[in-house]
PDB file of C-alpha atoms in Angstrom:
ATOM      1  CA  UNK E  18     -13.915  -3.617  19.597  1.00 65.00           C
ATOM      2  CA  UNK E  19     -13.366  -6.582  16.664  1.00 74.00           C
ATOM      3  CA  UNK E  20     -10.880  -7.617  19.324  1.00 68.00           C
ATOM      4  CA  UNK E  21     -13.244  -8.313  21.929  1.00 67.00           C
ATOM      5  CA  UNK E  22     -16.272  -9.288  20.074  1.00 70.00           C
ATOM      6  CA  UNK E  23     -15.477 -10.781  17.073  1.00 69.00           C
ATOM      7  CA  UNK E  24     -12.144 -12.882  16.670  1.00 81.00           C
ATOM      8  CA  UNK E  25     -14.424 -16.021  16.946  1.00 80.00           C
ATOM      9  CA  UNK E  26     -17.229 -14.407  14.663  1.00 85.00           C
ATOM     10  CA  UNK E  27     -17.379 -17.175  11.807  1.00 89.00           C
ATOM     11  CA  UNK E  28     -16.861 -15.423   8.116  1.00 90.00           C
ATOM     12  CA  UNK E  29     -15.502 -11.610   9.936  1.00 90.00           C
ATOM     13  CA  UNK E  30     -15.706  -9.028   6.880  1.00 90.00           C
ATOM     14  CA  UNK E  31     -17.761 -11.495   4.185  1.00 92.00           C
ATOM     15  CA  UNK E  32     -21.061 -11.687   6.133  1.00 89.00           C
ATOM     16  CA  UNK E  33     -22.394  -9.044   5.457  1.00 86.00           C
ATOM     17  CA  UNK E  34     -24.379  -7.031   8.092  1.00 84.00           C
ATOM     18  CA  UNK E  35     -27.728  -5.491   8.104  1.00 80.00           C
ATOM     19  CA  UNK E  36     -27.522  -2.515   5.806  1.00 87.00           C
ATOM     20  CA  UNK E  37     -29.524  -0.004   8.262  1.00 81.00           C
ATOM     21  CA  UNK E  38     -27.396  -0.991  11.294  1.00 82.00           C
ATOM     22  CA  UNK E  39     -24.116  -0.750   8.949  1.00 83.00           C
ATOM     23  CA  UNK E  40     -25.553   3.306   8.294  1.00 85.00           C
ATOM     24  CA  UNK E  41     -26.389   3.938  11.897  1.00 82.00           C
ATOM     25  CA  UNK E  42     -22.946   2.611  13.137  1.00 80.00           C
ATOM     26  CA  UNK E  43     -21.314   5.077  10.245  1.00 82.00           C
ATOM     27  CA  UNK E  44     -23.223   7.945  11.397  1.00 82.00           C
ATOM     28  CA  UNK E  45     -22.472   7.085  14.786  1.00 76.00           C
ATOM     29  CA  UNK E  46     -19.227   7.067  14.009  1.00 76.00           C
ATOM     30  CA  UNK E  47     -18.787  10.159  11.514  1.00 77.00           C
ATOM     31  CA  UNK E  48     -20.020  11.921  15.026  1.00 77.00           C
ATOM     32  CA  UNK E  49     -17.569  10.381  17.673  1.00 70.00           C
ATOM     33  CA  UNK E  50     -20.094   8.463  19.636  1.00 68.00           C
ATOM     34  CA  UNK E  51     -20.646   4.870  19.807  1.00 64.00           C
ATOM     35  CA  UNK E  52     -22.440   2.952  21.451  1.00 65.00           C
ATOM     36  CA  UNK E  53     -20.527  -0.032  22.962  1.00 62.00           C
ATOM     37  CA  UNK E  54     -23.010  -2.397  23.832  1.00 63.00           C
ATOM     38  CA  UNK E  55     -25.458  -1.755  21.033  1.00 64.00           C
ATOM     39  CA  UNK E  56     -22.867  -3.007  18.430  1.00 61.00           C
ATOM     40  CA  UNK E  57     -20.464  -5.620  20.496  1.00 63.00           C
ATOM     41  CA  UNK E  58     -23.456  -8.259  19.719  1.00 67.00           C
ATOM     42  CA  UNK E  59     -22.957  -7.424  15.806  1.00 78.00           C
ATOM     43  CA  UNK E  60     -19.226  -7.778  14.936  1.00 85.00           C
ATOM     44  CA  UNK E  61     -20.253  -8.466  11.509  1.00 86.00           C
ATOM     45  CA  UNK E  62     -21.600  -4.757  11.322  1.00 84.00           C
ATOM     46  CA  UNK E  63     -18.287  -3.571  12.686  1.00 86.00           C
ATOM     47  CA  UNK E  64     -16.587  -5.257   9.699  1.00 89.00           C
ATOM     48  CA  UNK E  65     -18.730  -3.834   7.306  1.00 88.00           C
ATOM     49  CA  UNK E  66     -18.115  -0.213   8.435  1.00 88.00           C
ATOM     50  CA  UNK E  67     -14.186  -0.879   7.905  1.00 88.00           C
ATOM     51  CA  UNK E  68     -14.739  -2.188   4.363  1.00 92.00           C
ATOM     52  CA  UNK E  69     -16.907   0.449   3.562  1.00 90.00           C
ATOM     53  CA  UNK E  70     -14.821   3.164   4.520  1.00 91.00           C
ATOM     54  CA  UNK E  71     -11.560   1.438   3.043  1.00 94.00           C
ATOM     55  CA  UNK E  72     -13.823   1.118  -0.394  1.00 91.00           C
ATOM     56  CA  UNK E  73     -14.637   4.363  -0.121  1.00 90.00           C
ATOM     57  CA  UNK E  74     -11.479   6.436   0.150  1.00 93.00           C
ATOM     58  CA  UNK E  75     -10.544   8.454  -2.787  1.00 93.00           C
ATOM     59  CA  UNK E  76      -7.237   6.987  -2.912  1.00 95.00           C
ATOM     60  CA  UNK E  77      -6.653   2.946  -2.115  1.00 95.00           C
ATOM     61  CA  UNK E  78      -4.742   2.623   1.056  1.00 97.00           C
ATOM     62  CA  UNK E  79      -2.140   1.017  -0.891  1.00 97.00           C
ATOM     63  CA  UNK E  80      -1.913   3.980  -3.110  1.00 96.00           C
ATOM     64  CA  UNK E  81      -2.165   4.613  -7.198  1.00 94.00           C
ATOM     65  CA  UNK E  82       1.148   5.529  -7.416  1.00 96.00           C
ATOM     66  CA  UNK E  83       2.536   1.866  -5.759  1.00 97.00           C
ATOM     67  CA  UNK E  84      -0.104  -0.224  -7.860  1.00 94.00           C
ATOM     68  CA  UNK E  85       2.532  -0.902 -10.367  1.00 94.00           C
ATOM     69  CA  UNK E  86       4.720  -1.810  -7.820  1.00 97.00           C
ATOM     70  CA  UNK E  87       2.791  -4.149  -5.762  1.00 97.00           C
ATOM     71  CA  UNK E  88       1.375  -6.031  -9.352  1.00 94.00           C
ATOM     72  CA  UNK E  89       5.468  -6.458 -10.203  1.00 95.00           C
ATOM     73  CA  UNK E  90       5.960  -7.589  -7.203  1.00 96.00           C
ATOM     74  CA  UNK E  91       3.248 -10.690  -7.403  1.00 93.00           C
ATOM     75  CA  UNK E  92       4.665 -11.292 -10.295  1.00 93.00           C
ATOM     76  CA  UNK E  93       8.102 -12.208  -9.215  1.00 95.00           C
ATOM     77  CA  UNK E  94       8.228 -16.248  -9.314  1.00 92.00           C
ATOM     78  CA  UNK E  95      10.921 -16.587  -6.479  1.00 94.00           C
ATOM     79  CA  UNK E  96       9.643 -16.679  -3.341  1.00 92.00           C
ATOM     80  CA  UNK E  97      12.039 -14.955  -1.404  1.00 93.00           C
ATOM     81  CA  UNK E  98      12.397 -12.178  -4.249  1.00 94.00           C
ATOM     82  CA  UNK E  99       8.811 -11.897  -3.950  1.00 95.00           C
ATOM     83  CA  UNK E 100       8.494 -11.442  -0.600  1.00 96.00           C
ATOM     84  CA  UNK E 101      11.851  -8.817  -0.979  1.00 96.00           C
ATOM     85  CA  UNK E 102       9.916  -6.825  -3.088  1.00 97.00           C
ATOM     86  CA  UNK E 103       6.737  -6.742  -1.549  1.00 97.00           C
ATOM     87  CA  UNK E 104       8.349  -5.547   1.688  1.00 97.00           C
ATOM     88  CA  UNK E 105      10.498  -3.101  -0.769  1.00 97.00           C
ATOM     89  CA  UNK E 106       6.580  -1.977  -2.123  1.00 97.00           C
ATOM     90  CA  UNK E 107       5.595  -0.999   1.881  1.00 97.00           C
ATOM     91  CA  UNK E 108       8.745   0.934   2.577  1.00 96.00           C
ATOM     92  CA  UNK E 109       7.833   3.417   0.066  1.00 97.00           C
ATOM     93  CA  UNK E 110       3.843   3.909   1.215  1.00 98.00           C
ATOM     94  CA  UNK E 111       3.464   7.158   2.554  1.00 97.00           C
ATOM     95  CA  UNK E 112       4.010   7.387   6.338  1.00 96.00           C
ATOM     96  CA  UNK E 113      -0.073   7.771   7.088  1.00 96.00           C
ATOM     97  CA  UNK E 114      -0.636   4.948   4.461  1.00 97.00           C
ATOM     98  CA  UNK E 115       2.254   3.011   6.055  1.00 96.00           C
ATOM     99  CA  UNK E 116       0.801   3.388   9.996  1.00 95.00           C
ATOM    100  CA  UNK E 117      -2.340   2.166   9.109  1.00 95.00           C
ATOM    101  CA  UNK E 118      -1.790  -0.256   6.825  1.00 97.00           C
ATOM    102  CA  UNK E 119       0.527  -1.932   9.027  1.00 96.00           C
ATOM    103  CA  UNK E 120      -2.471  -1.456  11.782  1.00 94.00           C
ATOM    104  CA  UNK E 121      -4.786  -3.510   9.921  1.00 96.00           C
ATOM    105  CA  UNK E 122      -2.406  -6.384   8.677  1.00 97.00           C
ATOM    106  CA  UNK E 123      -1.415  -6.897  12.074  1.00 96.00           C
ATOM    107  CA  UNK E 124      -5.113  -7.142  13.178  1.00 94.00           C
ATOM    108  CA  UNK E 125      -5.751  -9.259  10.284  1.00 95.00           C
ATOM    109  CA  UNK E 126      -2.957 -11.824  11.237  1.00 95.00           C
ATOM    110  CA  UNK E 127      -4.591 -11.597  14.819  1.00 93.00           C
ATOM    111  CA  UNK E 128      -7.489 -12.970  13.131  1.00 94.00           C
ATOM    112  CA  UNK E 129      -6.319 -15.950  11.587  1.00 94.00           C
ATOM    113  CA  UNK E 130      -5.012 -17.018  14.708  1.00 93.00           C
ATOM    114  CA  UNK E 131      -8.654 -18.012  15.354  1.00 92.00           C
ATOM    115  CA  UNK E 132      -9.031 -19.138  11.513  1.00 93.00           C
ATOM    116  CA  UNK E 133     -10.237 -22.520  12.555  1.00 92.00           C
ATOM    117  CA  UNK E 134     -13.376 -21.285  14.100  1.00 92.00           C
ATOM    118  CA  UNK E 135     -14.166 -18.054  11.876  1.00 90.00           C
ATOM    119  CA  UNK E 136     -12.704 -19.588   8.709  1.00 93.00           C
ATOM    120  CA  UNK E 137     -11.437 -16.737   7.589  1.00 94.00           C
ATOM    121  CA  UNK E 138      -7.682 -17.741   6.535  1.00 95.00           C
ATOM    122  CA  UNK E 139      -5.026 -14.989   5.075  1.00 95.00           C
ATOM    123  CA  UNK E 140      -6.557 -16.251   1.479  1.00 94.00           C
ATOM    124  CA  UNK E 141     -10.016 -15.880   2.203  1.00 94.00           C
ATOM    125  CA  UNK E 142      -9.500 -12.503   3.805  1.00 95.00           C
ATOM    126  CA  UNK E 143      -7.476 -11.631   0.799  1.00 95.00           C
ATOM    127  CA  UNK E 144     -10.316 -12.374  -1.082  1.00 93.00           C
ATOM    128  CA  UNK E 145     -12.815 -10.201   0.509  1.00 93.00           C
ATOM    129  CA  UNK E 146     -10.365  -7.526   1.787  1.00 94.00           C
ATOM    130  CA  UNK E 147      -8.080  -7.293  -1.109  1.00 94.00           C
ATOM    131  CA  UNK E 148      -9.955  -5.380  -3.546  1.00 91.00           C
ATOM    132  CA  UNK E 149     -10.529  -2.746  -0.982  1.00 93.00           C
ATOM    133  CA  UNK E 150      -7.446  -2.380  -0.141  1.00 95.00           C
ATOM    134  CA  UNK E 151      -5.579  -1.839  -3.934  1.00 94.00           C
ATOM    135  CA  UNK E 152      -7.481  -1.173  -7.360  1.00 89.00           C
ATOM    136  CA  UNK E 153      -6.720   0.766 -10.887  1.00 85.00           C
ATOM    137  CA  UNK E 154      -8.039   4.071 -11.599  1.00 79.00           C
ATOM    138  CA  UNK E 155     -10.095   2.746 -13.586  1.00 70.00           C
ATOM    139  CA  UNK E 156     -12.009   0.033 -12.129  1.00 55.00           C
ATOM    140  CA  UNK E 157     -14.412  -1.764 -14.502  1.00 55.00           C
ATOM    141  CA  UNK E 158     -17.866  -3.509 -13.555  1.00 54.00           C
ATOM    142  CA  UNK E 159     -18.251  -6.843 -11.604  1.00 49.00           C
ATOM    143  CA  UNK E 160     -17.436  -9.151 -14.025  1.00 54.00           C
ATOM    144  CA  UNK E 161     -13.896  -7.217 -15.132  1.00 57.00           C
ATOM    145  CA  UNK E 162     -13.560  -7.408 -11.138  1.00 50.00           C
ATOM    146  CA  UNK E 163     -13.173 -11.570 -11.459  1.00 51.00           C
ATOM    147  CA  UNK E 164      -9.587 -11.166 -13.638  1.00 60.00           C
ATOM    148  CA  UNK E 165      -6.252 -11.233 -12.915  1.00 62.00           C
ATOM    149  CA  UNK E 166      -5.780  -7.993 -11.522  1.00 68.00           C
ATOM    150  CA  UNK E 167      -8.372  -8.915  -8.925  1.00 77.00           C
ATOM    151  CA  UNK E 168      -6.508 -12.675  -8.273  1.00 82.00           C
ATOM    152  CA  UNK E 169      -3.421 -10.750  -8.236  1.00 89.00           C
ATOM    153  CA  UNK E 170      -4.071  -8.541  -5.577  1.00 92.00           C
ATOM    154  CA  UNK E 171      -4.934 -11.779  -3.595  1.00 92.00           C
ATOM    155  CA  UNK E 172      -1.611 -12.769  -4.312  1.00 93.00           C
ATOM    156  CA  UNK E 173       0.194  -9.602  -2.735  1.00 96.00           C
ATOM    157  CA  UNK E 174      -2.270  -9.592   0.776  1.00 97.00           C
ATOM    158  CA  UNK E 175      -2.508 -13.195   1.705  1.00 96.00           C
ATOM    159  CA  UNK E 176       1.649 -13.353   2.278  1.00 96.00           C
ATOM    160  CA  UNK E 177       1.877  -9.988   3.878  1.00 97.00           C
ATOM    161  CA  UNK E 178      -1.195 -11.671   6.220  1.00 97.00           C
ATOM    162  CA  UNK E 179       0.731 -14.552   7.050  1.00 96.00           C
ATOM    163  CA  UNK E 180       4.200 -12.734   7.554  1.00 96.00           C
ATOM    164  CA  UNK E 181       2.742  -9.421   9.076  1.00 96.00           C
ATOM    165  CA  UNK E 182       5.476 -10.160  12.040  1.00 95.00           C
ATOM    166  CA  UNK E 183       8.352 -10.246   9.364  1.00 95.00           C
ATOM    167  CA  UNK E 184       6.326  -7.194   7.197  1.00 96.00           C
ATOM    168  CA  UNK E 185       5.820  -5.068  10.554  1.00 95.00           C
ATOM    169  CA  UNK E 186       7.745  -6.368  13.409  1.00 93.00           C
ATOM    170  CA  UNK E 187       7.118  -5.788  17.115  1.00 90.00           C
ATOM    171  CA  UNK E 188       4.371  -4.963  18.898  1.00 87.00           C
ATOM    172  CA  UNK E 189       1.219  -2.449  18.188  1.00 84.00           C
ATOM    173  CA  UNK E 190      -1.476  -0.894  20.617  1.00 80.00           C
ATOM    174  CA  UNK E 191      -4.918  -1.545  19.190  1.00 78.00           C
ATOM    175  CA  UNK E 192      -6.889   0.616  20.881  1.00 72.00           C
ATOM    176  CA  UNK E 193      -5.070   4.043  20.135  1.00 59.00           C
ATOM    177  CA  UNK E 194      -8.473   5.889  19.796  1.00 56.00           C
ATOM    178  CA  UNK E 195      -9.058   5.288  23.678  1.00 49.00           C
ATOM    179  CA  UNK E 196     -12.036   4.490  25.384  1.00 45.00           C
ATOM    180  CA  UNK E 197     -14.887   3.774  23.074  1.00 44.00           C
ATOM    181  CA  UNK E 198     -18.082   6.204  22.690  1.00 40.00           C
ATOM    182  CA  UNK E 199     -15.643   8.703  23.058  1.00 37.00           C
ATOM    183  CA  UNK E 200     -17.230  12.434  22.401  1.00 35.00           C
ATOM    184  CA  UNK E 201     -13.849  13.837  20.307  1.00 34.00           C
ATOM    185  CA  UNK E 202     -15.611  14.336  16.872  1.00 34.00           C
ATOM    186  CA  UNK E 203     -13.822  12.968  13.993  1.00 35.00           C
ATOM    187  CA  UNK E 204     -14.726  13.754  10.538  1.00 39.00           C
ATOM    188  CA  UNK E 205     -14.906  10.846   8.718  1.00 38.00           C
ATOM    189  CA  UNK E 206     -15.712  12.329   5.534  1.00 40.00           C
ATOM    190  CA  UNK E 207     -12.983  15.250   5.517  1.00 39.00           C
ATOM    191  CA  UNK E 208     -10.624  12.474   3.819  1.00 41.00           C
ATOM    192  CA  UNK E 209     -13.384  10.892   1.491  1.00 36.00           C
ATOM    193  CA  UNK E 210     -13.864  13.595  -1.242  1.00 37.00           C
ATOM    194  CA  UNK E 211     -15.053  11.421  -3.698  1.00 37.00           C
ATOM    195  CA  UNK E 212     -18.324  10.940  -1.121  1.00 37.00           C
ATOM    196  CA  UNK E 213     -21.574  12.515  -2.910  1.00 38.00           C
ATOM    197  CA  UNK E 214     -22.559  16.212  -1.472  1.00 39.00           C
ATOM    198  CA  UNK E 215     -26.282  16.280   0.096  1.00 39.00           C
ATOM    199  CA  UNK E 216     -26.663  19.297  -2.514  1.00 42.00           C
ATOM    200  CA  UNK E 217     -26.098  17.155  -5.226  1.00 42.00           C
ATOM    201  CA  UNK E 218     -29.273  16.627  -7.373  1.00 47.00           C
ATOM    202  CA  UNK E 219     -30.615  12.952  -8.255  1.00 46.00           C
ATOM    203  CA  UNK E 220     -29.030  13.031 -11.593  1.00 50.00           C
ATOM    204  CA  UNK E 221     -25.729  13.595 -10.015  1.00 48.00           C
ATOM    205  CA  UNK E 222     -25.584  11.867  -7.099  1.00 40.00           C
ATOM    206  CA  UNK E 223     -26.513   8.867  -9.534  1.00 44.00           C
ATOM    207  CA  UNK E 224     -23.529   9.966 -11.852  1.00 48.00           C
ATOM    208  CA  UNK E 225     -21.291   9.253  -8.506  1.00 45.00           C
ATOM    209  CA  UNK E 226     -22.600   6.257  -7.445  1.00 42.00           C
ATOM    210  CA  UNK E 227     -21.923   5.122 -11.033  1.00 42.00           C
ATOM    211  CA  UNK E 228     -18.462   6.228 -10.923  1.00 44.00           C
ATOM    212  CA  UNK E 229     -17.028   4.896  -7.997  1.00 42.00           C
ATOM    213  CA  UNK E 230     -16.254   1.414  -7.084  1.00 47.00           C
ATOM    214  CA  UNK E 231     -18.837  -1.331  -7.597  1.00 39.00           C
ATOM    215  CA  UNK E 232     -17.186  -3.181  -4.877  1.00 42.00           C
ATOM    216  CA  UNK E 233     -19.781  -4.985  -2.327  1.00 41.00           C
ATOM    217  CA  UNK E 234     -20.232  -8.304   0.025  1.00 41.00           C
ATOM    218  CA  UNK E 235     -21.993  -9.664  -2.749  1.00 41.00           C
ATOM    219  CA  UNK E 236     -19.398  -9.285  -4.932  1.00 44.00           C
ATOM    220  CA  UNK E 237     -16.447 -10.513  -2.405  1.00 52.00           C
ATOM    221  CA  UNK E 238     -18.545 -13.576  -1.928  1.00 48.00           C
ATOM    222  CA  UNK E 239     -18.633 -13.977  -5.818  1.00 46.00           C
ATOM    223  CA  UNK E 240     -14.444 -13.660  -5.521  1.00 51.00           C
ATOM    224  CA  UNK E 241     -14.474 -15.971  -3.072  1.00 52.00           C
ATOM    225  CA  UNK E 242     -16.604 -18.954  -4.944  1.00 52.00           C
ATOM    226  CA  UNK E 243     -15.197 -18.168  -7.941  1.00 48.00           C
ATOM    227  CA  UNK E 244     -11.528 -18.804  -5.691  1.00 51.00           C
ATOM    228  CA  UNK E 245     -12.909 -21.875  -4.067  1.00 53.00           C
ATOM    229  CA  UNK E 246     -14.784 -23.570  -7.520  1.00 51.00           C
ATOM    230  CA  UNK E 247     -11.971 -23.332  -9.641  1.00 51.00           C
ATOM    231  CA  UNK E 248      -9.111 -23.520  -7.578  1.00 47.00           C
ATOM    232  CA  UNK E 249      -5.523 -22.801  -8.302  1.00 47.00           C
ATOM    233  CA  UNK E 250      -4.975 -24.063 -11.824  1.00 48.00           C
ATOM    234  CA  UNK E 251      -8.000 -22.068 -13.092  1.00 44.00           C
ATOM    235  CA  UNK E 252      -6.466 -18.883 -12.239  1.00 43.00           C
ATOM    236  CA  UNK E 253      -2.566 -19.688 -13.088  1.00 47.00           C
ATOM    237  CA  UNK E 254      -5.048 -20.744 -16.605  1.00 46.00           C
ATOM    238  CA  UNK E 255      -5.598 -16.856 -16.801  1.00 41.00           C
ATOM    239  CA  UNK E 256      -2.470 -15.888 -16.325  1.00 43.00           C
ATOM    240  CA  UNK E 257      -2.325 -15.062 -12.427  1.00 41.00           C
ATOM    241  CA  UNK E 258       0.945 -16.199 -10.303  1.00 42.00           C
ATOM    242  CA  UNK E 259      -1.199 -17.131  -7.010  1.00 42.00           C
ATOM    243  CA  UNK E 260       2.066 -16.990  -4.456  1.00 42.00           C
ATOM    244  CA  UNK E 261       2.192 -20.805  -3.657  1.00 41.00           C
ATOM    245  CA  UNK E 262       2.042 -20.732   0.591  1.00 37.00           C
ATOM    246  CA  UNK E 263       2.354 -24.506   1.151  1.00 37.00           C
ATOM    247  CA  UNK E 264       6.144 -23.978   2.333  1.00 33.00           C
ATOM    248  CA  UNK E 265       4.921 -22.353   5.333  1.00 35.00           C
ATOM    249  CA  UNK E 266       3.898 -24.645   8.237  1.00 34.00           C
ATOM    250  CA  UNK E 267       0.914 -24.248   9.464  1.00 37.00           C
ATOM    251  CA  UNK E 268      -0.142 -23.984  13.130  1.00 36.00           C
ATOM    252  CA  UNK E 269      -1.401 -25.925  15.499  1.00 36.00           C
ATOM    253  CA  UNK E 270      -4.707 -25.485  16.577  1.00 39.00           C
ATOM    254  CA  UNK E 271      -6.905 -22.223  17.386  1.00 39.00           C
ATOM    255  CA  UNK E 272      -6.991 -23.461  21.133  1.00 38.00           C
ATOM    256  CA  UNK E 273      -2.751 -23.870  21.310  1.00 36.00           C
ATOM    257  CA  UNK E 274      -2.602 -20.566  19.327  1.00 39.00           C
ATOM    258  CA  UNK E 275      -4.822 -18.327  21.677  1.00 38.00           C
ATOM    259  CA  UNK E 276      -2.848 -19.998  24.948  1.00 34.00           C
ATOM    260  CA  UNK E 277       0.631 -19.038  23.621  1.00 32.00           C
ATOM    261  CA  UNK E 278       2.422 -16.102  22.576  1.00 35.00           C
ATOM    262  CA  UNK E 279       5.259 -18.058  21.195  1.00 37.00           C
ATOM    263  CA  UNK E 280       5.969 -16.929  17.691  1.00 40.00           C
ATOM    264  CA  UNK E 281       5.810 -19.758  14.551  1.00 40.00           C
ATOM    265  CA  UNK E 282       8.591 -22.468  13.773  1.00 41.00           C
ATOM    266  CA  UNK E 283       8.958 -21.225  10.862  1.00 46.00           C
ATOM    267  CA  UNK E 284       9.465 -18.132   9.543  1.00 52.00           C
ATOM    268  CA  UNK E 285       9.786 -16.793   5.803  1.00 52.00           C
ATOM    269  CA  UNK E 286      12.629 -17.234   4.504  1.00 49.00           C
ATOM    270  CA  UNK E 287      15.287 -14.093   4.475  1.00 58.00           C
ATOM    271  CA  UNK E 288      15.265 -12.790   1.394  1.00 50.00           C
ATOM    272  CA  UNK E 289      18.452 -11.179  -0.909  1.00 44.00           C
ATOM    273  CA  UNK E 290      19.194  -7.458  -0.070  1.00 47.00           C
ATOM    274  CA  UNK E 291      18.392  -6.461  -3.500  1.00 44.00           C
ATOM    275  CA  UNK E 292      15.489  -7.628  -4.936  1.00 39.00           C
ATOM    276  CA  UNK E 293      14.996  -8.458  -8.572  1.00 37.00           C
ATOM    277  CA  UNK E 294      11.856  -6.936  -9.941  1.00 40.00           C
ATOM    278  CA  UNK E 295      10.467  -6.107 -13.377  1.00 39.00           C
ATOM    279  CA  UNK E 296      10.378  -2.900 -14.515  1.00 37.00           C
ATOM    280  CA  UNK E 297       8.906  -3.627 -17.963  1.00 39.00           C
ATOM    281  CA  UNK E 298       7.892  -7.640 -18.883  1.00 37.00           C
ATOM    282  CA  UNK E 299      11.558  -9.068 -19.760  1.00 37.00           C
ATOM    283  CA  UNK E 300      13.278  -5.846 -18.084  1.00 38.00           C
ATOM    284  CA  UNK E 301      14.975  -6.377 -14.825  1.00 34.00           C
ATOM    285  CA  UNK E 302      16.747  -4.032 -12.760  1.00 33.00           C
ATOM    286  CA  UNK E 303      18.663  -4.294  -9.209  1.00 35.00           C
ATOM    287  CA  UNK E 304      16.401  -2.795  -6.961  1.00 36.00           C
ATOM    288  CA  UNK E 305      17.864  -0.728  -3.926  1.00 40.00           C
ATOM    289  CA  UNK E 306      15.444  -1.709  -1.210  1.00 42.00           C
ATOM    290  CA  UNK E 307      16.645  -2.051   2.055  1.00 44.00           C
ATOM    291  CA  UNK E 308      16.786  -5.583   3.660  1.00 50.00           C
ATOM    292  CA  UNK E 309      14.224  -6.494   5.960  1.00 51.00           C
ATOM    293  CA  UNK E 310      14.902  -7.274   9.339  1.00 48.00           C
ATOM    294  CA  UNK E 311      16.345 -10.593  10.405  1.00 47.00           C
ATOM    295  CA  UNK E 312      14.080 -13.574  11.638  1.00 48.00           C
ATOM    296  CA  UNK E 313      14.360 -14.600  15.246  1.00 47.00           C
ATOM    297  CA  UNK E 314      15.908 -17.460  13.567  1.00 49.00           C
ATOM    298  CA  UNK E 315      18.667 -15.295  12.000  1.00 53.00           C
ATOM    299  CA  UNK E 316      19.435 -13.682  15.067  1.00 48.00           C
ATOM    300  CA  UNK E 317      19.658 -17.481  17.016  1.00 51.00           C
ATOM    301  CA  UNK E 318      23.193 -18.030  14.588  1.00 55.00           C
TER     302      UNK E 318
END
């Protein structure tokens, strides 16, 4: 439906949309009926549902047992290694974690295509997507969410945003649930066990709240300011390797971009077959991930 409705919707996924529309739309969705046209004037409310269910899976979609992976990864200060081992970090997601992660970076990327009218860029959906996406097991409050492990995570979405065609090449069908306000039921909250139980008393349902992630649009926006304020040098000052993206060309406009299907000049560089990546700080070992696929450009020669 974003597809339709909301490519051109300025600030997609950090507006944030009117809580009780956001808790009908979930219900309505927990049950397998939507209604199309009651919701296709409120992309932002569409959004809001995907980041709240992505916040609230037990498990990050980018898994606890990868986190150390993905953090290594960022941390790499070659480019091309980088990018190696990030790509190295999505082989190895389970095949369900896999499928849909690669669904939403693709749909992301589709996004920025329109970036100069909804501002949302691959860093500023980082921003607000990021956290949701990959976090510790034990996530701290707000503040502790505006460190590096927070700026880091930045660091590992906004490249696999911009090179989501050399990530997850070829096509992929949006619209694999079929027609919309379809009556199949689909239980939502089979796969979110850490969701509270209507039985639970008020002490205990407050216990839950307490424990799980503090994550919200308020605090995405605070990410984002605290991004835009400070800028680059104040996080590398803490510590963070932001991946520098100012190699890669940048489009032409959104109007040239939504008229053509003709892929980018440029493409990421192709990285080594083995990728050097930190197993403990001054460790390294040869990593045996498998090369990516060549570039168009690659396959040209």
């Amino acid at each position: 439906m974003l597809l339709e409705c909301g490519m051109q919707e300025e600030g997609l996924f950090r507006i944030a949309p009117s809580a009780s529309k956001l808790k009908k739309l979930k219900a309505s969705l927990d049950c397998g009926v939507l209604d199309v046209q009651e919701y296709s004037a409120d992309p932002h409310a569409i959004a809001g549902a995907l980041k709240s269910y992505l916040r609230e899976l037990p498990e990050p979609l980018m898994t606890f047992d990868l986190y150390s992976d993905w953090i290594q990864a960022s941390n790499i200060q070659d480019q091309e290694k980088r990018l190696q081992a990030l790509y190295a970090a999505c082989e190895k997601l389970p095949p369900a974690n896999n499928n849909n992660f690669k669904y939403l970076i693709k749909f992301l990327s589709k996004l920025t295509e329109y970036q100069d009218v909804n501002k949302m860029t691959p860093g500023n959906i980082a921003i607000v997507l990021g956290p949701n996406l990959l976090w510790t097991h034990n996530d701290g409050n707000i503040t502790e969410m505006m460190t590096t492990v927070s700026l880091q995570i930045v660091g590992i979405i906004e490249p696999i945003i911009q090179h989501a065609d050399w990530f997850f090449p070829g096509e992929i069908e949006f619209n694999v649930t079929g027609n919309y306000g379809s009556p199949v039921h689909t239980n939502h909250n089979a796969n979110y066990s850490s969701m509270p139980s209507p039985d639970m008393d008020q002490m205990d349902r407050k216990q839950n709240d307490q424990s799980r992630r503090p994550l919200s649009v308020a605090t995405d926006n605070m990410m984002l300011e605290f991004y835009k304020k400070d800028g680059i040098r104040k996080i590398q000052s803490m510590g963070v390797r932001v991946m520098d993206t100012s190699w890669v060309s940048r489009r032409g406009s959104s109007s040239s971009r939504k008229s053509s299907s003709t892929p980018p000049n440029v493409h990421p560089p192709t990285p080594p077959a083995d990728a050097i990546i930190p197993e403990q700080p001054g460790d390294f070992y040869i990593s045996p991930s498998p090369t990516p696929p060549p570039t168009s450009s690659d396959r040209a020669r």
